[in-house]
Short mmCIF file of C-alpha atoms in Angstrom, two decimals:
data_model
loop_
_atom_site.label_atom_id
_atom_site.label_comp_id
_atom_site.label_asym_id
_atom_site.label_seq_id
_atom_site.Cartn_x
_atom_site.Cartn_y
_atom_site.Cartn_z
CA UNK A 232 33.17 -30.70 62.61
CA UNK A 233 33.32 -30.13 59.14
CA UNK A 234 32.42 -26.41 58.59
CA UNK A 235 31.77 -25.37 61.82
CA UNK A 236 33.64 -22.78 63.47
CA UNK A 237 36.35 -23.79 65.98
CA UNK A 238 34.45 -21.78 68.75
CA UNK A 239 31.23 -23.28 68.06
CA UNK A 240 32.59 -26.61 67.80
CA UNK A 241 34.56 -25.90 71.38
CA UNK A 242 30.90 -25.16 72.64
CA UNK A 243 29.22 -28.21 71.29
CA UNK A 244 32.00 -29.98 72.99
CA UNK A 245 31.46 -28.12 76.54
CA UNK A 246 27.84 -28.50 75.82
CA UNK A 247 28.56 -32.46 75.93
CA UNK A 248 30.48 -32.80 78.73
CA UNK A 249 27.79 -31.15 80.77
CA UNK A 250 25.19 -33.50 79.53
CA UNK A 251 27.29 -36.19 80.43
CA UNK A 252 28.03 -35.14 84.08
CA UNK A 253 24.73 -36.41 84.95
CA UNK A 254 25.71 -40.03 84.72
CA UNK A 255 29.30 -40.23 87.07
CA UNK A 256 29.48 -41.13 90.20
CA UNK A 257 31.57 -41.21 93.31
CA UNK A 258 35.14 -42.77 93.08
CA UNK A 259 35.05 -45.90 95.09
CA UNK A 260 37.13 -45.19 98.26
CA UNK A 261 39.05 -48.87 98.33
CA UNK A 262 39.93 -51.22 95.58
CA UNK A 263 38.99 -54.30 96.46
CA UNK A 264 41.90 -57.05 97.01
CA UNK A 265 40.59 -59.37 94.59
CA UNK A 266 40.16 -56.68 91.93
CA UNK A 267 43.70 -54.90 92.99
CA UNK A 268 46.19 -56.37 90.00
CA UNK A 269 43.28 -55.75 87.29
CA UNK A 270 43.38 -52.24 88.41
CA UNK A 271 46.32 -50.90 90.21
CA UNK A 272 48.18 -49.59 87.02
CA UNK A 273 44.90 -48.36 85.98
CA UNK A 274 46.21 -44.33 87.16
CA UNK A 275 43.42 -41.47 87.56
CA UNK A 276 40.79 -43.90 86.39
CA UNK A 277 41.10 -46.92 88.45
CA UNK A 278 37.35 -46.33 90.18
CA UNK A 279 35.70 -46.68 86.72
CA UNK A 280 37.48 -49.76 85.88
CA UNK A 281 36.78 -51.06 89.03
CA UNK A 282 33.14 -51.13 88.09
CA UNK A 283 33.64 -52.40 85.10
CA UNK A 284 35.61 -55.29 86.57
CA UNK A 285 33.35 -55.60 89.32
CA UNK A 286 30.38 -56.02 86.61
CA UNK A 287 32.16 -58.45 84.44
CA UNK A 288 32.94 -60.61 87.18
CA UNK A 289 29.54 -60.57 88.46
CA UNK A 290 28.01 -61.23 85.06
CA UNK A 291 30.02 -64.42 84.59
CA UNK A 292 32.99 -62.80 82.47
CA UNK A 293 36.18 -64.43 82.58
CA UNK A 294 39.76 -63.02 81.77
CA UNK A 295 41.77 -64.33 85.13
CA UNK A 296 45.36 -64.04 82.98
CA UNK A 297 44.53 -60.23 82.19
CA UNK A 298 45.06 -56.79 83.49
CA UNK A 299 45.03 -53.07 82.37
CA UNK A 300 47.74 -51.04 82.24
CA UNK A 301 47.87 -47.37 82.35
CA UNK A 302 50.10 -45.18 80.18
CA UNK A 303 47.80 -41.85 79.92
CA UNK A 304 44.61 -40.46 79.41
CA UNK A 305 42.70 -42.96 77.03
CA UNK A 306 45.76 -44.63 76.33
CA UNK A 307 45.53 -48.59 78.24
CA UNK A 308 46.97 -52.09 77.54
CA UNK A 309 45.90 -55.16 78.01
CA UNK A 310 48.58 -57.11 79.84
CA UNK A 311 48.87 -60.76 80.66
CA UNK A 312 49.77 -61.81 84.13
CA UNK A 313 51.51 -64.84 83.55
CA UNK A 314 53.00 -66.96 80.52
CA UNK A 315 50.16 -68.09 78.27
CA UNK A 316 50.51 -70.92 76.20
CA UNK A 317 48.98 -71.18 72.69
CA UNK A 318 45.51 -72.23 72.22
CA UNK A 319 44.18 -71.09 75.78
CA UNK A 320 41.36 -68.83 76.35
CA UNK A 321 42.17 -65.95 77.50
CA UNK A 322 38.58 -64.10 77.38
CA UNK A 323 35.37 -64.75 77.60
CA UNK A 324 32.37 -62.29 77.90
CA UNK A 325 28.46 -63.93 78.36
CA UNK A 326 25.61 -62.64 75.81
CA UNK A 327 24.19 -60.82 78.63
CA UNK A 328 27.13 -58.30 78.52
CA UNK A 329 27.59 -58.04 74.70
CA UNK A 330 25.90 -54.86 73.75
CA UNK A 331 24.53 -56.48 70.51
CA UNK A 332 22.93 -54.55 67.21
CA UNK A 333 19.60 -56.93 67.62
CA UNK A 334 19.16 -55.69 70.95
CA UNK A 335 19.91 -52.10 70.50
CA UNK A 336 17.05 -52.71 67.35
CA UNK A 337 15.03 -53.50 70.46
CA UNK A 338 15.51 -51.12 72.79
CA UNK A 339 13.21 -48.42 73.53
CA UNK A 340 14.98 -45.93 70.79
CA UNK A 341 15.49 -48.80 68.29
CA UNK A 342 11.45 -49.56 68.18
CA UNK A 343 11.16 -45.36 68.03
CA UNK A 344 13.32 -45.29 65.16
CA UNK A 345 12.22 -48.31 63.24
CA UNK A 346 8.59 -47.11 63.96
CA UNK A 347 9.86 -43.86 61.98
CA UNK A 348 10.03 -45.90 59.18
CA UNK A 349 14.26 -44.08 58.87
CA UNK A 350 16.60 -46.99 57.14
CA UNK A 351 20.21 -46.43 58.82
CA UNK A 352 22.92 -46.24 55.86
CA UNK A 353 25.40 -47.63 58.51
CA UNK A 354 24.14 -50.43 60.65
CA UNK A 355 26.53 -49.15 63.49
CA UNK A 356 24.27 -46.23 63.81
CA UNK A 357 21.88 -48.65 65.78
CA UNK A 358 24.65 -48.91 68.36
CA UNK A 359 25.82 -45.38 68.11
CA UNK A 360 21.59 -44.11 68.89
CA UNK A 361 21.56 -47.22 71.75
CA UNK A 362 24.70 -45.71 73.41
CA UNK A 363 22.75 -42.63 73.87
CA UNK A 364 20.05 -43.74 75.32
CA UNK A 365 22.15 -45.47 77.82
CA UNK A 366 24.45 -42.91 78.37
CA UNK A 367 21.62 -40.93 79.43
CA UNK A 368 20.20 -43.84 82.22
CA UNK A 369 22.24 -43.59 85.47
CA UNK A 370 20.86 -47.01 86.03
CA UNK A 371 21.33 -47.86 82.82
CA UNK A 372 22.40 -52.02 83.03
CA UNK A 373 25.57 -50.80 80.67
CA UNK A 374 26.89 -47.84 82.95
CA UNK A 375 30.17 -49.69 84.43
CA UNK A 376 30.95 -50.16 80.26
CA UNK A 377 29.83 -46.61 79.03
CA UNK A 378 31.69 -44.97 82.16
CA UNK A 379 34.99 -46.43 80.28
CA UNK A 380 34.33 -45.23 77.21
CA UNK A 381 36.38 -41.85 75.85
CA UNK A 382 34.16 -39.26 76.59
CA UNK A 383 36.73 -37.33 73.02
CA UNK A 384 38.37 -38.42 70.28
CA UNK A 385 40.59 -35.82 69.20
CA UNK A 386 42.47 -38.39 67.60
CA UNK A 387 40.19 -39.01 64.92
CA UNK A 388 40.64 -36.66 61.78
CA UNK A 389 37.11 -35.38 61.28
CA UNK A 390 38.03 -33.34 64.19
CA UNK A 391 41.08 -31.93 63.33
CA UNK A 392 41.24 -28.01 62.78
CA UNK A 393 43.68 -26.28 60.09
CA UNK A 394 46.69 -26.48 62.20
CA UNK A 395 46.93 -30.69 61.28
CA UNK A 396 45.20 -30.45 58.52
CA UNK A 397 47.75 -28.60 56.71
CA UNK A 398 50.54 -31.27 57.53
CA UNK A 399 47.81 -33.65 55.62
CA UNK A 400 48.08 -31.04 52.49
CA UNK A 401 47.77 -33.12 49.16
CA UNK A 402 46.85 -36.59 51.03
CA UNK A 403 43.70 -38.53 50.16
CA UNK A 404 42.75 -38.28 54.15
CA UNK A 405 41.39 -35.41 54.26
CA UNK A 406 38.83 -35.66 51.34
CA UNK A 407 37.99 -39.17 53.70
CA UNK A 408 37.66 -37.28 56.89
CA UNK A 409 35.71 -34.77 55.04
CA UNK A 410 33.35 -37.18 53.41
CA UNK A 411 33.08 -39.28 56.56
CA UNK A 412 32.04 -36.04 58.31
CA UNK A 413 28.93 -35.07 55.84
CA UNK A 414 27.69 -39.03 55.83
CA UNK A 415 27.60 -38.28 59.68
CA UNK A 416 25.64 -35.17 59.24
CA UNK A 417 23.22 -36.89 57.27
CA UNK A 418 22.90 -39.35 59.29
CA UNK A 419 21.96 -37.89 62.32
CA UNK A 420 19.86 -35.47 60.59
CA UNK A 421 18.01 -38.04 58.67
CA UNK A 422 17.45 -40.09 62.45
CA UNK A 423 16.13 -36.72 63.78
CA UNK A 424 13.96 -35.67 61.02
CA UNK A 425 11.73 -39.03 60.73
CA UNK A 426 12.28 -39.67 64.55
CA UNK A 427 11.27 -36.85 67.01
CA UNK A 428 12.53 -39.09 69.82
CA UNK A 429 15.94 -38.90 69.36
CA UNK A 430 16.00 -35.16 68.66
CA UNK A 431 16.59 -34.53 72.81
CA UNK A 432 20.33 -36.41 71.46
CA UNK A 433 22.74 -33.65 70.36
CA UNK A 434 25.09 -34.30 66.93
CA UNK A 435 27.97 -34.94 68.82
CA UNK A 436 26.61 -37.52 70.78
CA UNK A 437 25.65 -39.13 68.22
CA UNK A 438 29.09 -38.97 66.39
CA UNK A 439 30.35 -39.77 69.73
CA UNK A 440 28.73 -43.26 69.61
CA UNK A 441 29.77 -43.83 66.07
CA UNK A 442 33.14 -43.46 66.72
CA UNK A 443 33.01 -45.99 70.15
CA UNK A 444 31.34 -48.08 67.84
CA UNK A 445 33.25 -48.17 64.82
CA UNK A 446 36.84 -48.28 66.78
CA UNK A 447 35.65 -51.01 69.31
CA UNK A 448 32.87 -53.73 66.65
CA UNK A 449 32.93 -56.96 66.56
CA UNK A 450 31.54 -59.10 63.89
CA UNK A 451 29.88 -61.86 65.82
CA UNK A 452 27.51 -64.87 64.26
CA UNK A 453 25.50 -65.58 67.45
CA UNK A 454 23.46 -68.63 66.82
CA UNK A 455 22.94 -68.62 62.76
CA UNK A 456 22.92 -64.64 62.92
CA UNK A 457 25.30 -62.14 61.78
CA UNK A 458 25.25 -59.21 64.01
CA UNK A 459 27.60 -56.51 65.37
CA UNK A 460 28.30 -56.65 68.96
CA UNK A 461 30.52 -53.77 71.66
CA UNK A 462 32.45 -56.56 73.75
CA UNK A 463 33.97 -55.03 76.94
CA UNK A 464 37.57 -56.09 77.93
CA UNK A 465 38.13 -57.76 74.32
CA UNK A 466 37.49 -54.49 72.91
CA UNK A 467 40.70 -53.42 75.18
CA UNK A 468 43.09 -55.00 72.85
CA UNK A 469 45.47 -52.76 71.05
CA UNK A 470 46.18 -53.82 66.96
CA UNK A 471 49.40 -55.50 66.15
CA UNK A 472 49.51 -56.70 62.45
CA UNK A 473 50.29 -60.14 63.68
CA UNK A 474 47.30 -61.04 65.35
CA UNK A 475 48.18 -62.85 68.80
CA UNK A 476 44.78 -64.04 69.47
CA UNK A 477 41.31 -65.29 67.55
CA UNK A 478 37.84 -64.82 68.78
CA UNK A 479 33.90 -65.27 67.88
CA UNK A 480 30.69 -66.18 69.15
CA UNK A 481 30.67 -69.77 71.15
CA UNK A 482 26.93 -71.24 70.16
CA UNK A 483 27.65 -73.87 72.57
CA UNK A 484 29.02 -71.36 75.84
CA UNK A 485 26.94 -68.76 74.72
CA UNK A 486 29.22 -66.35 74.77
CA UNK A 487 32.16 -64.51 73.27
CA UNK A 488 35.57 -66.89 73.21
CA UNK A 489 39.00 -64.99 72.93
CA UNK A 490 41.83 -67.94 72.31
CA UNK A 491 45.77 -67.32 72.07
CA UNK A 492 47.28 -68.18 69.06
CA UNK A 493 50.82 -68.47 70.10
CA UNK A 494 52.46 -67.94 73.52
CA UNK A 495 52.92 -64.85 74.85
CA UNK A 496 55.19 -64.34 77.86
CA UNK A 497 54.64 -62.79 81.19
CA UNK A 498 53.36 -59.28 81.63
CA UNK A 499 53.24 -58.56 78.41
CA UNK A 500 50.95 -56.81 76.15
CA UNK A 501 48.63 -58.89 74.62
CA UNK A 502 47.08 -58.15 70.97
CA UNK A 503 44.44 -58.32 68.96
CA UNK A 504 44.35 -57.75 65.09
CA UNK A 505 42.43 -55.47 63.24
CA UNK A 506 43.02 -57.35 59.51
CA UNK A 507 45.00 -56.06 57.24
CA UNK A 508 43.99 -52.78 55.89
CA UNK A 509 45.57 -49.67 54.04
CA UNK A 510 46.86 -46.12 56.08
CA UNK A 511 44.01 -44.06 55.32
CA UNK A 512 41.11 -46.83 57.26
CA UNK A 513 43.70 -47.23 60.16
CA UNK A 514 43.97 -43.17 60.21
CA UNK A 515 40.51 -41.85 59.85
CA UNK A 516 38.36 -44.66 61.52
CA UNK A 517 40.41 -45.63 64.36
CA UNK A 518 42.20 -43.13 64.91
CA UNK A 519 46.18 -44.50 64.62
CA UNK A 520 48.59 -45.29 62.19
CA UNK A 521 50.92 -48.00 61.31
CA UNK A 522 54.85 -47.90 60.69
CA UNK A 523 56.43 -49.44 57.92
CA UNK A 524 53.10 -50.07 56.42
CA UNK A 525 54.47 -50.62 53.29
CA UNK A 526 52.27 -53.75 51.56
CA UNK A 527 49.36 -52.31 52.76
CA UNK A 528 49.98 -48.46 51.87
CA UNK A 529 47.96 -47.05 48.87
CA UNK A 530 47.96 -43.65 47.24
CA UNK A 531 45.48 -41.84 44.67
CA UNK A 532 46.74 -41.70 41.00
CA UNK A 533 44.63 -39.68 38.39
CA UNK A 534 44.60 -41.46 35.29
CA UNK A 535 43.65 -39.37 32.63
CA UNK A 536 42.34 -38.81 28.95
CA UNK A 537 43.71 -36.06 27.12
CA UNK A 538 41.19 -34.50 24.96
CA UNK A 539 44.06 -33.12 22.29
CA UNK A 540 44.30 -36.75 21.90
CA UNK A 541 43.63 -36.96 17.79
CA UNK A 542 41.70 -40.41 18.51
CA UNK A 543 40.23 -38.94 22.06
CA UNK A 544 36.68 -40.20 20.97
CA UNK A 545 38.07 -43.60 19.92
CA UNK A 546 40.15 -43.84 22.92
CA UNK A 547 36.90 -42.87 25.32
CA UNK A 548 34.36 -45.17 23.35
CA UNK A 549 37.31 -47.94 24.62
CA UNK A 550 37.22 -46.46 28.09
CA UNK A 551 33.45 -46.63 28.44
CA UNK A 552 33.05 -42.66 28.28
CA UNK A 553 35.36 -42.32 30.84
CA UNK A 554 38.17 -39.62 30.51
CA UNK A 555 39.71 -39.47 33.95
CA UNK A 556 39.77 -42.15 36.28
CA UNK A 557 40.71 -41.92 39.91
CA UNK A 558 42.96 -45.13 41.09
CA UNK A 559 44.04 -46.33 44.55
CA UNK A 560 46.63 -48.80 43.98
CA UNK A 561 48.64 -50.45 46.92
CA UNK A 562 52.50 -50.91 45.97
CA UNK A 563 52.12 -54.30 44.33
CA UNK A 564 50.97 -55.62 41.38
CA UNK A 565 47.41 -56.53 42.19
CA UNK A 566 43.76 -56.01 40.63
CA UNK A 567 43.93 -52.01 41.32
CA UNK A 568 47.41 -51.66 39.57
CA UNK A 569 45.94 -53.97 36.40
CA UNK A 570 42.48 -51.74 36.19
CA UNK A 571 44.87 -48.75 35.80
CA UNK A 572 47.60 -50.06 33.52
CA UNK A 573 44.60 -50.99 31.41
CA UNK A 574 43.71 -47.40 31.28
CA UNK A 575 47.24 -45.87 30.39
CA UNK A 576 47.37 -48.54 27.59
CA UNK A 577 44.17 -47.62 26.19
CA UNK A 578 45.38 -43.95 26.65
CA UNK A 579 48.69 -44.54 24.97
CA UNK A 580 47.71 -46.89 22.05
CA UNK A 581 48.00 -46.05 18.09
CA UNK A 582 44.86 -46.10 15.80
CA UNK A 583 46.36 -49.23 14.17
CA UNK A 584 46.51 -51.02 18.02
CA UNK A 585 43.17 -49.83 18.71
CA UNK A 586 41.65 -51.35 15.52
CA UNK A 587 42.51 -54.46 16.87
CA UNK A 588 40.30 -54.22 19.40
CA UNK A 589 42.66 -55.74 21.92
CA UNK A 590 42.31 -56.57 25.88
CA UNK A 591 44.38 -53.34 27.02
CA UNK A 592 44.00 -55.93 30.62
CA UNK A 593 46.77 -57.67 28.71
CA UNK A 594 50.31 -55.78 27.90
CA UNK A 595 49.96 -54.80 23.28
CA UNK A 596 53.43 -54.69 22.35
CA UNK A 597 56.50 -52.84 23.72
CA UNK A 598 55.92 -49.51 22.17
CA UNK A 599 52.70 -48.97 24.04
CA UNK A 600 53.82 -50.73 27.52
CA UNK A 601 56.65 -48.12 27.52
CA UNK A 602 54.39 -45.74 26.44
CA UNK A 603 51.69 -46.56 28.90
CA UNK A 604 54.48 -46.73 31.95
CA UNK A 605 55.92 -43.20 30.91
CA UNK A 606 51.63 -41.81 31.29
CA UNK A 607 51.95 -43.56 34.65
CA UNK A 608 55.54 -41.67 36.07
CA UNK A 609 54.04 -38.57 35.00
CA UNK A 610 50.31 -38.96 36.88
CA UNK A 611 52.50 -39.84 40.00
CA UNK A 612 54.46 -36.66 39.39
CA UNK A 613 51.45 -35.00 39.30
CA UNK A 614 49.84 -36.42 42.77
CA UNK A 615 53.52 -35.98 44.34
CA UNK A 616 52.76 -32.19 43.72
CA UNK A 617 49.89 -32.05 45.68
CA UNK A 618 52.26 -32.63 48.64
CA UNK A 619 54.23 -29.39 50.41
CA UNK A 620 57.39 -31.68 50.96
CA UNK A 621 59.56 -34.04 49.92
CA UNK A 622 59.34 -37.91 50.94
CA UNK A 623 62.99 -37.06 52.42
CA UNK A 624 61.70 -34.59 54.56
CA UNK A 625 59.20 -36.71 55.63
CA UNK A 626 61.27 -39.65 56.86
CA UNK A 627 63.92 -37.34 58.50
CA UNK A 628 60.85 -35.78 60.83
CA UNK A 629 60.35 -39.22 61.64
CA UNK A 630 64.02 -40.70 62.24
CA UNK A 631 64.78 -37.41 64.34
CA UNK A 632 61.44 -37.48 66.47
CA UNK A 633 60.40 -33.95 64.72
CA UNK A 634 56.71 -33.77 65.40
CA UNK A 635 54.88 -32.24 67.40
CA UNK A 636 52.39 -34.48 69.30
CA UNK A 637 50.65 -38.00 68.44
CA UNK A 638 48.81 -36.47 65.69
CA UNK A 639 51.36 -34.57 63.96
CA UNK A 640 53.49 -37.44 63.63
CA UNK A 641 50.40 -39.51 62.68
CA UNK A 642 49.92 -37.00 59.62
CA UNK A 643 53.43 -37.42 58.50
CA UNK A 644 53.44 -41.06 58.43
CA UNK A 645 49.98 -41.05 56.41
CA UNK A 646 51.33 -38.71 54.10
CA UNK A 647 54.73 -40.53 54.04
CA UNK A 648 53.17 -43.66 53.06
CA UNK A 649 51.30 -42.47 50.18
CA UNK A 650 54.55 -41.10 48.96
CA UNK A 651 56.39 -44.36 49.01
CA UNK A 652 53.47 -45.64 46.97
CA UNK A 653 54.03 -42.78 44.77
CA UNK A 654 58.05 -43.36 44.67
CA UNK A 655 57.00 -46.65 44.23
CA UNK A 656 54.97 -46.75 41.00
CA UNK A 657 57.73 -44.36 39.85
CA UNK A 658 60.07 -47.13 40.17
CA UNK A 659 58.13 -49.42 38.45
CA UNK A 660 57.69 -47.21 35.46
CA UNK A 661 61.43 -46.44 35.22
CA UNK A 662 62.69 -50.03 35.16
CA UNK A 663 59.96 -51.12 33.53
CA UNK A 664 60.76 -48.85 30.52
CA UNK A 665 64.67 -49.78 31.02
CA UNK A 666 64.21 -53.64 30.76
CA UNK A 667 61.72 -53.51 27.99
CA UNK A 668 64.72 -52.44 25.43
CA UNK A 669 67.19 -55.13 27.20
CA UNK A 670 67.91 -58.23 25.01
CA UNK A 671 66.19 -61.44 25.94
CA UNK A 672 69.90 -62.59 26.27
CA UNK A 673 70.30 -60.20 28.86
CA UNK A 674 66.95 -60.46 31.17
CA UNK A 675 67.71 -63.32 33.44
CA UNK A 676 71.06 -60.85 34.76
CA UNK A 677 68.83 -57.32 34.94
CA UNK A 678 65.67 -58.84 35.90
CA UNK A 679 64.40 -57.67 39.40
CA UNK A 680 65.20 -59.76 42.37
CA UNK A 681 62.30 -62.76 42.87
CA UNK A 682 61.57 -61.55 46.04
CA UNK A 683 60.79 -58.01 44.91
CA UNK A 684 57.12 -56.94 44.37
CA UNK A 685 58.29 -55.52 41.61
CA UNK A 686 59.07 -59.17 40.23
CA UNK A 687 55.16 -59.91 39.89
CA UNK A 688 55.24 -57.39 36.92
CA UNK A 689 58.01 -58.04 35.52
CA UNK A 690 57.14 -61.71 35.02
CA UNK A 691 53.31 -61.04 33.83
CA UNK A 692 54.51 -58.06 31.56
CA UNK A 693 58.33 -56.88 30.81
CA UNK A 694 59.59 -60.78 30.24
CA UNK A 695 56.33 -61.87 27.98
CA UNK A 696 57.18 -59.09 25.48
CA UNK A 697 60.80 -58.98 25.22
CA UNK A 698 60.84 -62.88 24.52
CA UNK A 699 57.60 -62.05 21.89
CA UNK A 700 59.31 -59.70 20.25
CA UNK A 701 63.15 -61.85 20.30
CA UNK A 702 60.91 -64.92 18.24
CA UNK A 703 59.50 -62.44 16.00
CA UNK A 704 63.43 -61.25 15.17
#
């Protein structure tokens, strides 16, 4: 993690598999026949799910239309067994099996750590310290769950070594995995510090539990209270960006509610959504990427301040002292893409437009838009550097199946999306520049297709000023 050495880290890791050892049991010798189509795609871990299955059922958890299915190691689905109709329920777990945040505040480690007087900066941790207490109880009441969690995720980025991390050269994930991996650190070394009790839990435990918490929460609001809650089998659900199904907290069943939201046919998978959110949260929390991610993609331009600037001290008094800014703009014209056009006007404006003291939120005149758009191609030239190859070379890895493993491939579509931002913004700038010396005569026949994202700006911006400065003729 982090810093550490690959061999220590490899013994950390050995070190926490024999801790955990203490906690398995034997595998159950027959499936039984009521359990057998929940389970018998399950492969080499069918006895654990049986459990599980065997304590949902018994704890008043319903999913009859649902089964697992088995692809490979910590890889399952979540597969319906007949047509489902819109609007039905397909899950629904009681309070008693929600592992919830109030009652891991509760729990024996909760009341040592509170007692510590330690505030969590993440309110998963409460979960994360929970799950090892309990993963320490062989009678714990939550075994049959905790058995099914991963016992690794070498999926996740902060565990990566050089060999991915260099396919991730010059992409804003690995200053995230990075950062994500010291807020860990202090974490856990904050918990163990003010709370002697938890010291017996190693670091990597307790990043374990962060990360089954943080790829498996649920937002819940269980009778007037907003709390976090670990939901077994509706945690299952793979992410599709069109969600298939909606779920919460049922005040009046007491109990977690999972409801279709169109129909989904026979034996197939079933998803969940995780809301729309850009590359780098998909990669480094969860683990996973998304293709043609192309709304939601965002990449880090550097907008800057040059201090040759003659009015530099002008220009930074109008910045509010800034002198570099660091934007993360999706490819659309939204609030991000405003707060940093606003900055490359400011940047590119004359001593006569700054006396003016105008809102740089809102385009000046055509000089400085063009001027402003030609400060933006070049900071994406300069964050395209960062990268060791081309955008091209990325997409032919992908189209000819050119990675390596899961992870590799997951590293070139994270740094291929940020590139297409990139590309995109490029774009922008380019026409941008181009239509701002077209006629007004000429717009409606070179605009940008209505359809286009890059439409939005055209209409706020290009048009506005070309038709300003056609009146003024």
């Amino acid at each position: 993690l982090g810093q550490t050495s690959t061999s220590r880290v490899a013994g950390e890791r050995a070190r926490h598999r024999e801790i955990m050892e203490d906690s398995k049991e034997e595998p159950l010798p027959n499936i039984p026949p009521e359990l057998t189509r929940e389970v018998s795609d399950c492969g080499p871990d069918t006895d654990r799910f049986v459990r599980l299955l065997k304590w949902l059922k018994k704890g008043g958890s319903l999913f009859p239309k649902l089964y697992l299915k088995y692809y490979e190691e910590d890889y399952r689905e979540v597969h319906t067994k007949e047509a489902v109709d819109e609007n039905v329920e397909v899950v629904y777990v009681p309070l008693a099996q929600i592992m919830t945040t109030d009652k891991a505040k509760s729990s024996t480690i909760g009341q040592a750590i509170r007692r510590s007087g330690y505030v969590m900066n993440c309110s998963h941790s409460w979960l994360a310290c929970y799950l090892c207490q309990e993963k320490h109880n062989p009678k714990s009441y939550w075994k049959p769950f905790i058995d099914i969690l991963p016992d690794k995720y070498y999926n996740m980025p902060i565990f990566f070594n050089d060999h991915y991390n260099k396919h991730l050269k010059g992409s804003y994930a690995l200053e995230m995995a990075a950062t994500r991996n010291k807020q860990l650190r202090q974490e856990y070394e904050g918990i163990v510090r003010c709370c002697p009790e938890f010291r017996k839990y190693h670091y990597l435990e307790f990043v374990w539990g962060r990360l089954a918490v943080i790829t498996r929460i649920f937002s819940l609001d269980i009778n007037g209270r907003t709390t976090d809650g670990l939901v077994p089998m509706a945690d299952m659900l793979n992410h599709h960006p069109t969600r298939q199904t909606t779920w919460g907290y049922s005040d009046k069943k007491q109990g977690f509610v999972m409801t279709t939201t169109q129909k989904v046919g026979s034996d197939q998978q079933l998803f969940d959504s995780y809301g729309r959110k850009w590359q780098g949260r998909y990669f480094v929390n969860y683990g996973f990427t998304i293709d043609q991610n192309y709304e939601d993609n965002d990449a880090v331009i550097y907008a800057r301040l040059e201090d040759s600037d003659p009015l530099y001290h002008q220009k930074r008094r109008q910045l509010g002292s800034w002198t570099v800014r660091e934007f993360q703009p999706q490819a659309h014209w939204a609030r991000k893409a405003k707060d940093m056009m606003a900055f490359f006007r400011t940047a590119a404006a004359t001593s006569e437009e700054l006396a003016r003291r105008p809102n740089f939120n809102h385009h000046i005149s055509i000089r400085n838009e063009s001027a402003a758009l030609a400060l933006l191609d070049k900071a994406c030239d300069v964050s395209l550097g960062r990268f060791e190859h081309s955008l091209q070379h990325d997409h032919k890895l992908l189209k000819q199946n050119k990675w390596e493993d899961t992870n590799h491939r997951n590293c070139i579509i994270m740094r291929a999306g940020e590139k297409e931002v990139l590309m995109w913004y490029k774009n922008l700038s380019r026409v941008g520049r181009k239509l701002l010396t077209v006629p007004l005569k000429n717009q409606e026949a070179e605009a940008p297709a209505k359809e286009l994202r890059l439409r939005v700006y055209y209409d706020a911006h290009i048009f506005p000023l070309v038709k300003a400065a056609s009146r003024r003729c």
